[in-house]
mmCIF file of C-alpha atoms in Angstrom:
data_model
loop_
_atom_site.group_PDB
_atom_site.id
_atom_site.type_symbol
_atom_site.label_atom_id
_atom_site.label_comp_id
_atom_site.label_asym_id
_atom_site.label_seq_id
_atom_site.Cartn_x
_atom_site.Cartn_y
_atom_site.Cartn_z
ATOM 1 C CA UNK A 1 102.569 -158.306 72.419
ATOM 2 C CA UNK A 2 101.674 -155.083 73.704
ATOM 3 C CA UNK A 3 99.013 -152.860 72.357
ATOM 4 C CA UNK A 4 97.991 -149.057 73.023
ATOM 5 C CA UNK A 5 94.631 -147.705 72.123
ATOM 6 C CA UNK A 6 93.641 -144.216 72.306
ATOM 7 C CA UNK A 7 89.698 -144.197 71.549
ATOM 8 C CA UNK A 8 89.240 -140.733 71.002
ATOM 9 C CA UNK A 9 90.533 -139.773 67.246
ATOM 10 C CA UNK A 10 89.608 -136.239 68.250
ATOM 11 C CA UNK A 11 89.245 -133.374 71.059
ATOM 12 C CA UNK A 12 88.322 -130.248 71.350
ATOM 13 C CA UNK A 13 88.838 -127.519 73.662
ATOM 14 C CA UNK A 14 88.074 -124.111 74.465
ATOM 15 C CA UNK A 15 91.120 -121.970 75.906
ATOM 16 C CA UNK A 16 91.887 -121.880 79.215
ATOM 17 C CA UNK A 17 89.692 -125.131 79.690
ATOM 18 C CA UNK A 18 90.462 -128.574 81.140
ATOM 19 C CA UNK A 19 90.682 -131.747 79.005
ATOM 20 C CA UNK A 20 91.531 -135.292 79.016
ATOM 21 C CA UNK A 21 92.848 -137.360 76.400
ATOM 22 C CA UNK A 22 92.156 -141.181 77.020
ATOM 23 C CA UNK A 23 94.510 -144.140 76.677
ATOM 24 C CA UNK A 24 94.213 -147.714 77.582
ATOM 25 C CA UNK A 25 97.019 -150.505 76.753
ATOM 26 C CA UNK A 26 97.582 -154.275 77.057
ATOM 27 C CA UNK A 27 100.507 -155.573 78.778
ATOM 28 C CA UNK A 28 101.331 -158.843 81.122
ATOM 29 C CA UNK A 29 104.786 -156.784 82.097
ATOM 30 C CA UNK A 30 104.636 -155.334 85.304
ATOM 31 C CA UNK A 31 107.465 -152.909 84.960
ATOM 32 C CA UNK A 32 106.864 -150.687 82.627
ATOM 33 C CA UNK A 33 106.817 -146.987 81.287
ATOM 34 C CA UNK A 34 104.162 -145.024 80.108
ATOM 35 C CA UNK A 35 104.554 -141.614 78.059
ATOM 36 C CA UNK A 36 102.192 -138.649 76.218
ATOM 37 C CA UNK A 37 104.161 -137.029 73.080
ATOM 38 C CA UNK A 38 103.276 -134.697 71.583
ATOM 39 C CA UNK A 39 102.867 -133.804 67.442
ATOM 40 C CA UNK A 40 102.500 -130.048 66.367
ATOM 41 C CA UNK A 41 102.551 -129.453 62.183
ATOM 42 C CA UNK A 42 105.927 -129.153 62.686
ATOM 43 C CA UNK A 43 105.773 -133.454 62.732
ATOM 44 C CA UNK A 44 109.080 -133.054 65.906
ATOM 45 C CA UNK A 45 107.755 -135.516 68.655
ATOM 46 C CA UNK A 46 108.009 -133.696 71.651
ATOM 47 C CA UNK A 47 108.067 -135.884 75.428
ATOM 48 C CA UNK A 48 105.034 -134.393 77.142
ATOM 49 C CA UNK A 49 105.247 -136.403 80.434
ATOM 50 C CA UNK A 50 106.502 -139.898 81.255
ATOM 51 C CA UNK A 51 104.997 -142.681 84.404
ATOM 52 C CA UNK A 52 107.033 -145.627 85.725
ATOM 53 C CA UNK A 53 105.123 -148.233 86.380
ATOM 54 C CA UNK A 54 106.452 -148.411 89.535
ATOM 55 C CA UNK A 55 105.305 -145.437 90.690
ATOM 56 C CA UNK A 56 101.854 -145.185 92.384
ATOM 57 C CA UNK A 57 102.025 -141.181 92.303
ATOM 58 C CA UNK A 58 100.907 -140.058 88.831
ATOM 59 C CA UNK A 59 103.204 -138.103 87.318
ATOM 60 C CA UNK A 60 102.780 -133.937 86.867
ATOM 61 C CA UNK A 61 104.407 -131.685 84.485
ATOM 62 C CA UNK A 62 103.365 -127.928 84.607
ATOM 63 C CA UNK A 63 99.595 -128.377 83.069
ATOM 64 C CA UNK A 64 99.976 -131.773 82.499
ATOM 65 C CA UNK A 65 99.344 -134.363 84.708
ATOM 66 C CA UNK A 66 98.175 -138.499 84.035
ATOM 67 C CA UNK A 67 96.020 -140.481 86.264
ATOM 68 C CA UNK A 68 97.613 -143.586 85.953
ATOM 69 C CA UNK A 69 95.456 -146.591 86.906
ATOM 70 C CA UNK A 70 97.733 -149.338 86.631
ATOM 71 C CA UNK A 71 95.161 -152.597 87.636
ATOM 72 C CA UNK A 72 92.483 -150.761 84.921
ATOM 73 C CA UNK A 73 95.600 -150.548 82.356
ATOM 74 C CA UNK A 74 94.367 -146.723 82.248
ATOM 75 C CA UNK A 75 96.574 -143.688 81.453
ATOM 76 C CA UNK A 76 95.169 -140.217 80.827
ATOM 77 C CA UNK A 77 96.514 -136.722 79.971
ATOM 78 C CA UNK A 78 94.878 -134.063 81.541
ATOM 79 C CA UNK A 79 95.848 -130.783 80.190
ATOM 80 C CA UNK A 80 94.656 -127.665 82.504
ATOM 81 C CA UNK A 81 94.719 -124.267 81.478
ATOM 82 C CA UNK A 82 94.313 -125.588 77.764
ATOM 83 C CA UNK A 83 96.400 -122.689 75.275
ATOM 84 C CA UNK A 84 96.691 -122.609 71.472
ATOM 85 C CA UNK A 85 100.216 -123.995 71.500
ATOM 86 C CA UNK A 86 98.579 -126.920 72.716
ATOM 87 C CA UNK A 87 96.824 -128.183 69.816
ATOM 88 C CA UNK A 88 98.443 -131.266 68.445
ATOM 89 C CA UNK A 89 98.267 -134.635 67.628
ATOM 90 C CA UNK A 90 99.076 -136.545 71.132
ATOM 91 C CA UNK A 91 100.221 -139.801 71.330
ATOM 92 C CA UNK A 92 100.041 -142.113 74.324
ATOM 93 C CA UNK A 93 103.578 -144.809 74.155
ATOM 94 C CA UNK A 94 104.705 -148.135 76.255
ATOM 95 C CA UNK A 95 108.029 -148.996 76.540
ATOM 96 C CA UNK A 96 109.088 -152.192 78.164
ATOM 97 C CA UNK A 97 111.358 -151.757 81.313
ATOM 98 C CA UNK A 98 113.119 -154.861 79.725
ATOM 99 C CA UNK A 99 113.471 -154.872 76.146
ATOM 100 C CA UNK A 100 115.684 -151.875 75.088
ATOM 101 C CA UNK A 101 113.969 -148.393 73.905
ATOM 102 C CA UNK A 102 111.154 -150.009 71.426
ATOM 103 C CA UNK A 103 107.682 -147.459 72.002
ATOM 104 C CA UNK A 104 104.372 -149.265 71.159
ATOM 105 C CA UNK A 105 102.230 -145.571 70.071
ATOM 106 C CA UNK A 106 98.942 -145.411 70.410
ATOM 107 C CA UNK A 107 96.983 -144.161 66.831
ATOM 108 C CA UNK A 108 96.910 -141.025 68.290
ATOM 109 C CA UNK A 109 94.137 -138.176 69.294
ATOM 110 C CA UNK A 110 94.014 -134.551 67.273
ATOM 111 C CA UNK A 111 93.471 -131.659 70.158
ATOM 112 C CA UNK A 112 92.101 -128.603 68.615
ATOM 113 C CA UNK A 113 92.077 -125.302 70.828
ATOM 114 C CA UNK A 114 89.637 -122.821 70.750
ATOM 115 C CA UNK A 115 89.795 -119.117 71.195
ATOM 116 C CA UNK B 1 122.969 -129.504 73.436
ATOM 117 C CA UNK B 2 122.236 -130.741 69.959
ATOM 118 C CA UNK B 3 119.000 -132.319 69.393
ATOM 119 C CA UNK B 4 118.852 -135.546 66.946
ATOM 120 C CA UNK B 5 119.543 -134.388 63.599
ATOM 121 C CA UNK B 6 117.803 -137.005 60.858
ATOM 122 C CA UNK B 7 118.941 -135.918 57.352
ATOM 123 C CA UNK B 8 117.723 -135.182 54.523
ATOM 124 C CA UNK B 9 114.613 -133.407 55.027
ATOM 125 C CA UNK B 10 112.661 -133.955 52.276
ATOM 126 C CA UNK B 11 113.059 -137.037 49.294
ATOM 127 C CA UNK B 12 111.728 -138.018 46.339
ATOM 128 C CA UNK B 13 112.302 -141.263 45.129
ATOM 129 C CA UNK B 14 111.217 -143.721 42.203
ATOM 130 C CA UNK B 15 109.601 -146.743 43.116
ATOM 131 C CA UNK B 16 112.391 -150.096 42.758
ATOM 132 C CA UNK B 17 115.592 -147.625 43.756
ATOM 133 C CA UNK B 18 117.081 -147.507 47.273
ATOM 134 C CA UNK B 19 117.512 -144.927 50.026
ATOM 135 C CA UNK B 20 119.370 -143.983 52.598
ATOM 136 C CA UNK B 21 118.445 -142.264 55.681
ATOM 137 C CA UNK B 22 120.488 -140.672 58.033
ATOM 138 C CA UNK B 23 120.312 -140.168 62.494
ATOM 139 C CA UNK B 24 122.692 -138.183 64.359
ATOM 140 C CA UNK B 25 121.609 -138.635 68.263
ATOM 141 C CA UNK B 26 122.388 -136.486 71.181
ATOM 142 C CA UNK B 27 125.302 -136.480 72.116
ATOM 143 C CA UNK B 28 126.315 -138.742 75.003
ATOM 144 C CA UNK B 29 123.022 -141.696 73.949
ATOM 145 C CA UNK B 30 124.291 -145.050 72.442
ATOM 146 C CA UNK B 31 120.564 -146.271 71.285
ATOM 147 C CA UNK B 32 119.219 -145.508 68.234
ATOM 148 C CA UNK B 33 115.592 -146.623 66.912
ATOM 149 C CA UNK B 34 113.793 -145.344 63.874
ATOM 150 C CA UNK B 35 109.999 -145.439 63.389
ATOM 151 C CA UNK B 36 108.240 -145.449 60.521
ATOM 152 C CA UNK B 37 104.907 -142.930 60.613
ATOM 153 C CA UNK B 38 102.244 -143.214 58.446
ATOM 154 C CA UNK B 39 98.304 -141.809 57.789
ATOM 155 C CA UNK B 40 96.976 -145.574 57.584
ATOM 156 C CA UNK B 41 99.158 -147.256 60.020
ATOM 157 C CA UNK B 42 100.607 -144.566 62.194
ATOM 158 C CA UNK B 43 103.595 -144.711 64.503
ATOM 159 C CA UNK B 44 105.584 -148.310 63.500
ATOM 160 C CA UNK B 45 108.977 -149.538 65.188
ATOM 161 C CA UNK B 46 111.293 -150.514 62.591
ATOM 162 C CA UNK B 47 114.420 -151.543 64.461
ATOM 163 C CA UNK B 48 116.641 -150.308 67.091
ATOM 164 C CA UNK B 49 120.758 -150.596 67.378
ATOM 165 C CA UNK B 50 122.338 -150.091 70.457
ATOM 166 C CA UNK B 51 126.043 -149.615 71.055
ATOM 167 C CA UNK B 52 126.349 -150.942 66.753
ATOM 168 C CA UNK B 53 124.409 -154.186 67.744
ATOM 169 C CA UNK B 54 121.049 -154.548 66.609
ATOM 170 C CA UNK B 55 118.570 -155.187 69.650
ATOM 171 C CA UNK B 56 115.374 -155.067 68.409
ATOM 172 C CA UNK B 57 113.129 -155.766 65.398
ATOM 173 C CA UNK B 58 109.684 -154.740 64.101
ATOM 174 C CA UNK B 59 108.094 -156.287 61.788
ATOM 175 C CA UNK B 60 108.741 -155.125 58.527
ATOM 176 C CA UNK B 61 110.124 -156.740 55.296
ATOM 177 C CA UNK B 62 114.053 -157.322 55.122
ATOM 178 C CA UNK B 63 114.299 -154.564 52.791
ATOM 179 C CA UNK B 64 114.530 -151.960 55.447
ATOM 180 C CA UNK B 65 118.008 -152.417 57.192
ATOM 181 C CA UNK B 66 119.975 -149.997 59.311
ATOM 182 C CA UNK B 67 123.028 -149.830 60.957
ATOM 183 C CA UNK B 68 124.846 -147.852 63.604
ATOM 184 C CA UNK B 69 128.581 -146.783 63.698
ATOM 185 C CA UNK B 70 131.176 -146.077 66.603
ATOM 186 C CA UNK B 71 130.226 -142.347 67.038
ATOM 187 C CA UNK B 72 126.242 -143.890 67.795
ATOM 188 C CA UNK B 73 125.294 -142.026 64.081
ATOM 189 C CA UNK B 74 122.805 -144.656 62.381
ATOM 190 C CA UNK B 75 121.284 -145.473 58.584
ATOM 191 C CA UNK B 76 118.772 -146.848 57.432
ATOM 192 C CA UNK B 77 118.221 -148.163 54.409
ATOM 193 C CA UNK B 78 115.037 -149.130 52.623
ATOM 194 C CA UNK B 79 115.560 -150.979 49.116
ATOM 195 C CA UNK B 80 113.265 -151.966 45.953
ATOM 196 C CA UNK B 81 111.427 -149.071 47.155
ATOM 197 C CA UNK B 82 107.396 -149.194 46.976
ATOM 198 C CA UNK B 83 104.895 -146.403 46.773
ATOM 199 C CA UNK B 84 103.972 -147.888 49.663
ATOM 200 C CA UNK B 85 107.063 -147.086 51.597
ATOM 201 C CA UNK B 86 106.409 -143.173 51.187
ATOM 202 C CA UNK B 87 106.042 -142.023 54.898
ATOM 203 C CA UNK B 88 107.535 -139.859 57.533
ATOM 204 C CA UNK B 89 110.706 -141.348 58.652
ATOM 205 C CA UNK B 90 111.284 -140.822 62.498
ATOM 206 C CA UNK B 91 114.410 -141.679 64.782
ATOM 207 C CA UNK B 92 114.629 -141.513 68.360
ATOM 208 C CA UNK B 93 118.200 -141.370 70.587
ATOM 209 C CA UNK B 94 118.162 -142.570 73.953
ATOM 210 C CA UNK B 95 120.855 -142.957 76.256
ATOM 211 C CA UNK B 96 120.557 -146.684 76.310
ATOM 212 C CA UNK B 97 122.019 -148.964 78.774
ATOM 213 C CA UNK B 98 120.945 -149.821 82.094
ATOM 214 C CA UNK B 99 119.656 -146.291 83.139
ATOM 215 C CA UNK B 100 115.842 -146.213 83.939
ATOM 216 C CA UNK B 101 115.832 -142.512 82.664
ATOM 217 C CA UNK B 102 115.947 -143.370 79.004
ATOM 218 C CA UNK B 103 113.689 -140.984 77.415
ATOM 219 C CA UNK B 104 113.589 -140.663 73.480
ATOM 220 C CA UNK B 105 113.926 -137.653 71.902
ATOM 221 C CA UNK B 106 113.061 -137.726 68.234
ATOM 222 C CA UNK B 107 113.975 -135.550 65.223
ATOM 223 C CA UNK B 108 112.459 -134.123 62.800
ATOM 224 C CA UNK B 109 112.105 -136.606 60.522
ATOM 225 C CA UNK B 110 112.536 -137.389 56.569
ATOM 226 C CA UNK B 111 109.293 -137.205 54.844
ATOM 227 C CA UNK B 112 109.977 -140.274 51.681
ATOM 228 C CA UNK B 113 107.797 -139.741 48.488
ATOM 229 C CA UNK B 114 108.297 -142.775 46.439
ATOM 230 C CA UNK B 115 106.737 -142.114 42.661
#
């Protein structure tokens, strides 16, 4: 079975600062996709970015970019350019490539901005 | 475009009585999954149903069923409820199929109280 683990319950930042949330999983798949989401108070789960395992380039969405390391089983959020909208709870997902649309979340990471 | 729409909101139920969720998914995705979020054991994968079949299974009790109709619109129902059950009550549409793109894109959610 697949597992995620995000190590870091919580993160702080100060606006306009880089951070990066950590995530490592378990998997003997080799196709495979990775994903952030993201939770504001709100509780709507929100796609951040998404990596195919495929895919050697690591994926980039505005701020937020992963490095992907795919023989280290390593995927990280970096947010640049940190703003208050950002705080959240972020979770790091796997879905197989071969068993329907089942997500295996990580326990998550709280991001608190600072102004 | 319509987001998922999970209804109702908000519930309040006593413990040994049943409930019934409700998922309306984008329109245009066939897969349905609903997750089950809580402060102890986080994000949990109850089931998914994909064009009205059933294709995969977490692993909860058989109390929690679901089901999807024609128009992709799935239930779920939990029965003999348990305080335990009380959570945040997530579904996610995807477009299914073969397609590699198959984000999921989650509502709001039904926050259960079980008393």
């Amino acid at each position: 079975a697949q597992t995620v683990t995000q190590s870091q319950p919580e993160m702080s930042v100060q606006e306009a600062e880089t951070v990066t949330l950590s995530c490592t999983y378990d998997t003997s798949e080799s196709d495979y996709y990775l994903f952030w989401y993201k939770q504001p108070p709100s509780r709507q789960m929100i796609l951040v970015i998404r990596q195919e395992a495929y895919k050697q380039q690591n994926a980039t969405e505005n701020r937020f970019s992963v490095n992907f390391q795919k023989a280290a089983k390593s995927f990280s959020l970096k947010i640049s350019d940190s703003q208050l909208g950002d705080a959240a709870m972020y979770f790091c997902a796997y879905r197989s490539a071969e068993y329907g649309n089942k997500l295996v979340f990580g326990a998550g990471t709280i991001l608190r901005v600072k102004s | 475009k319509a987001g998922v729409t999970q209804t109702p909101r908000y519930l309040i139920k006593t413990r040994g009585q049943q409930v019934t969720l409700s998922c309306s998914p984008i329109s245009g995705h066939r897969s349905v999954s609903w997750y089950q979020q809580t402060p102890g054991q986080g994000l949990q994968f109850l089931f998914e149903y994909f064009s009205e079949t059933q294709r995969n299974k977490g692993n909860f009790p058989g109390r929690f069923s679901g089901r999807q109709f024609s128009n992709s619109r799935s239930e779920m129902n939990v029965s003999t409820l348990e305080l335990g059950d009380s959570a945040l009550y997530l579904c996610a549409s995807s477009l299914g199929g073969a397609s590699r793109h198959t984000e999921a894109f989650f509502g709001q959610g039904t926050r259960l109280t079980v008393v």
